[in-house]
């Protein structure tokens, strides 16, 4: 199990856009950026349309943690790099299917530069004081 509740998977997976704030070096959340998110089975994935040059991606990769918002869900997350070719093929297809009305952008999200930035989102558990 991915750690997401059924409701979280539904809300986030169906969201047209996800707001993502990678963690800064000091542990605080950075500025939220708007990106696309897809669901594959019980997992959620994001990619950088601009490839590895994207600022949010570089920050997410450096700290592997952040915060997301979609609909009524706001949650601390961990970013896990995904390089399994079979999973990446499923993520490609999920982007093409979900965002097919934006065909050129959806295809860009399935391109090799974007594919190298595939991150799986995992919910980050916090203690009762709100610390991760």
CSV table of C-alpha atoms in Angstrom, one decimal:
chain,number,residue,atom,x,y,z
A,1,UNK,CA,0.0,0.0,0.0
A,2,UNK,CA,1.3,3.5,-0.8
A,3,UNK,CA,0.2,5.1,2.4
A,4,UNK,CA,-2.5,7.2,0.7
A,5,UNK,CA,-6.1,6.9,1.8
A,6,UNK,CA,-8.7,6.1,-0.9
A,7,UNK,CA,-10.1,9.6,-0.6
A,8,UNK,CA,-6.6,11.2,-1.1
A,9,UNK,CA,-5.9,9.0,-4.1
A,10,UNK,CA,-9.3,10.0,-5.7
A,11,UNK,CA,-9.0,13.7,-5.0
A,12,UNK,CA,-5.3,14.1,-5.9
A,13,UNK,CA,-5.5,11.6,-8.8
A,14,UNK,CA,-8.4,13.4,-10.4
A,15,UNK,CA,-7.1,17.0,-9.8
A,16,UNK,CA,-6.4,18.9,-13.0
A,17,UNK,CA,-3.5,20.6,-11.2
A,18,UNK,CA,-1.4,20.0,-8.1
A,19,UNK,CA,0.3,22.7,-6.1
A,20,UNK,CA,3.7,21.5,-4.9
A,21,UNK,CA,6.2,23.2,-2.6
A,22,UNK,CA,9.5,21.5,-2.3
A,23,UNK,CA,11.2,21.7,1.0
A,24,UNK,CA,13.9,24.3,1.4
A,25,UNK,CA,17.3,23.7,2.9
A,26,UNK,CA,16.1,25.1,6.3
A,27,UNK,CA,13.3,22.6,6.3
A,28,UNK,CA,10.5,25.0,5.5
A,29,UNK,CA,8.2,24.6,2.5
A,30,UNK,CA,9.2,26.6,-0.5
A,31,UNK,CA,7.0,28.5,-2.9
A,32,UNK,CA,4.1,26.5,-4.3
A,33,UNK,CA,4.2,25.8,-8.1
A,34,UNK,CA,1.4,24.4,-10.2
A,35,UNK,CA,2.1,21.2,-12.0
A,36,UNK,CA,0.3,18.1,-13.3
A,37,UNK,CA,-0.1,14.9,-11.4
A,38,UNK,CA,-1.1,11.4,-12.5
A,39,UNK,CA,-2.2,8.3,-10.7
A,40,UNK,CA,-1.1,4.8,-11.6
A,41,UNK,CA,-2.8,2.2,-9.5
A,42,UNK,CA,-2.4,3.3,-5.9
A,43,UNK,CA,0.6,5.6,-6.5
A,44,UNK,CA,0.8,9.3,-7.5
A,45,UNK,CA,3.5,10.7,-9.8
A,46,UNK,CA,4.7,14.1,-11.0
A,47,UNK,CA,7.2,15.2,-13.6
A,48,UNK,CA,8.8,18.4,-14.7
A,49,UNK,CA,7.7,19.6,-18.1
A,50,UNK,CA,11.0,21.5,-18.4
A,51,UNK,CA,13.1,18.4,-17.5
A,52,UNK,CA,15.9,18.6,-15.0
A,53,UNK,CA,16.4,22.3,-15.5
A,54,UNK,CA,13.2,23.1,-13.6
A,55,UNK,CA,13.8,24.9,-10.3
A,56,UNK,CA,11.1,23.1,-8.4
A,57,UNK,CA,12.4,19.7,-9.6
A,58,UNK,CA,16.0,20.5,-8.6
A,59,UNK,CA,14.8,21.6,-5.1
A,60,UNK,CA,12.6,18.5,-4.8
A,61,UNK,CA,15.5,16.2,-5.8
A,62,UNK,CA,17.9,17.9,-3.4
A,63,UNK,CA,15.7,17.6,-0.4
A,64,UNK,CA,13.3,14.8,-1.3
A,65,UNK,CA,10.5,16.3,0.7
A,66,UNK,CA,7.8,19.0,0.4
A,67,UNK,CA,4.1,19.8,0.6
A,68,UNK,CA,1.3,19.3,-1.9
A,69,UNK,CA,-2.2,20.7,-2.2
A,70,UNK,CA,-5.0,19.5,-4.4
A,71,UNK,CA,-8.7,20.1,-3.8
A,72,UNK,CA,-9.3,19.9,0.0
A,73,UNK,CA,-6.1,17.8,0.5
A,74,UNK,CA,-2.9,19.4,1.8
A,75,UNK,CA,-0.2,17.0,2.9
A,76,UNK,CA,3.5,16.7,3.5
A,77,UNK,CA,5.2,14.3,1.1
A,78,UNK,CA,8.4,12.6,0.3
A,79,UNK,CA,9.7,12.5,-3.3
A,80,UNK,CA,11.0,9.2,-4.5
A,81,UNK,CA,12.9,9.0,-7.9
A,82,UNK,CA,11.3,6.5,-10.2
A,83,UNK,CA,13.5,5.0,-12.9
A,84,UNK,CA,11.7,1.6,-13.5
A,85,UNK,CA,11.0,1.6,-17.3
A,86,UNK,CA,7.8,-0.4,-16.9
A,87,UNK,CA,6.4,2.1,-14.3
A,88,UNK,CA,7.6,5.1,-16.5
A,89,UNK,CA,5.7,3.6,-19.4
A,90,UNK,CA,2.5,3.5,-17.3
A,91,UNK,CA,3.2,7.1,-16.1
A,92,UNK,CA,3.6,8.2,-19.8
A,93,UNK,CA,0.3,6.6,-20.7
A,94,UNK,CA,-1.4,8.2,-17.6
A,95,UNK,CA,-0.2,11.7,-18.7
A,96,UNK,CA,-1.4,11.1,-22.3
A,97,UNK,CA,-4.8,9.8,-21.1
A,98,UNK,CA,-5.5,12.4,-18.4
A,99,UNK,CA,-4.3,15.4,-20.3
A,100,UNK,CA,-5.2,14.4,-23.8
A,101,UNK,CA,-7.0,17.6,-24.5
A,102,UNK,CA,-3.6,19.3,-24.2
A,103,UNK,CA,-2.0,16.9,-26.6
A,104,UNK,CA,1.3,18.7,-27.3
A,105,UNK,CA,1.9,19.2,-23.5
A,106,UNK,CA,0.8,15.7,-22.7
A,107,UNK,CA,3.3,14.4,-25.2
A,108,UNK,CA,6.0,16.6,-23.8
A,109,UNK,CA,5.3,15.0,-20.3
A,110,UNK,CA,6.0,11.6,-21.9
A,111,UNK,CA,9.2,12.7,-23.6
A,112,UNK,CA,12.7,11.5,-22.5
A,113,UNK,CA,13.6,14.8,-20.7
A,114,UNK,CA,10.4,14.8,-18.6
A,115,UNK,CA,10.6,11.1,-18.0
A,116,UNK,CA,14.0,11.5,-16.3
A,117,UNK,CA,12.3,13.7,-13.6
A,118,UNK,CA,9.6,11.2,-12.6
A,119,UNK,CA,8.9,11.4,-8.9
A,120,UNK,CA,6.6,9.2,-6.9
A,121,UNK,CA,4.8,11.1,-4.1
A,122,UNK,CA,4.6,9.4,-0.7
A,123,UNK,CA,2.7,10.8,2.2
A,124,UNK,CA,5.1,11.9,5.0
A,125,UNK,CA,4.0,10.9,8.4
A,126,UNK,CA,4.1,13.7,11.1
A,127,UNK,CA,4.1,13.4,14.8
A,128,UNK,CA,1.4,15.0,17.0
A,129,UNK,CA,3.4,18.2,17.2
A,130,UNK,CA,3.4,18.4,13.4
A,131,UNK,CA,7.0,17.5,12.9
A,132,UNK,CA,8.0,15.2,10.1
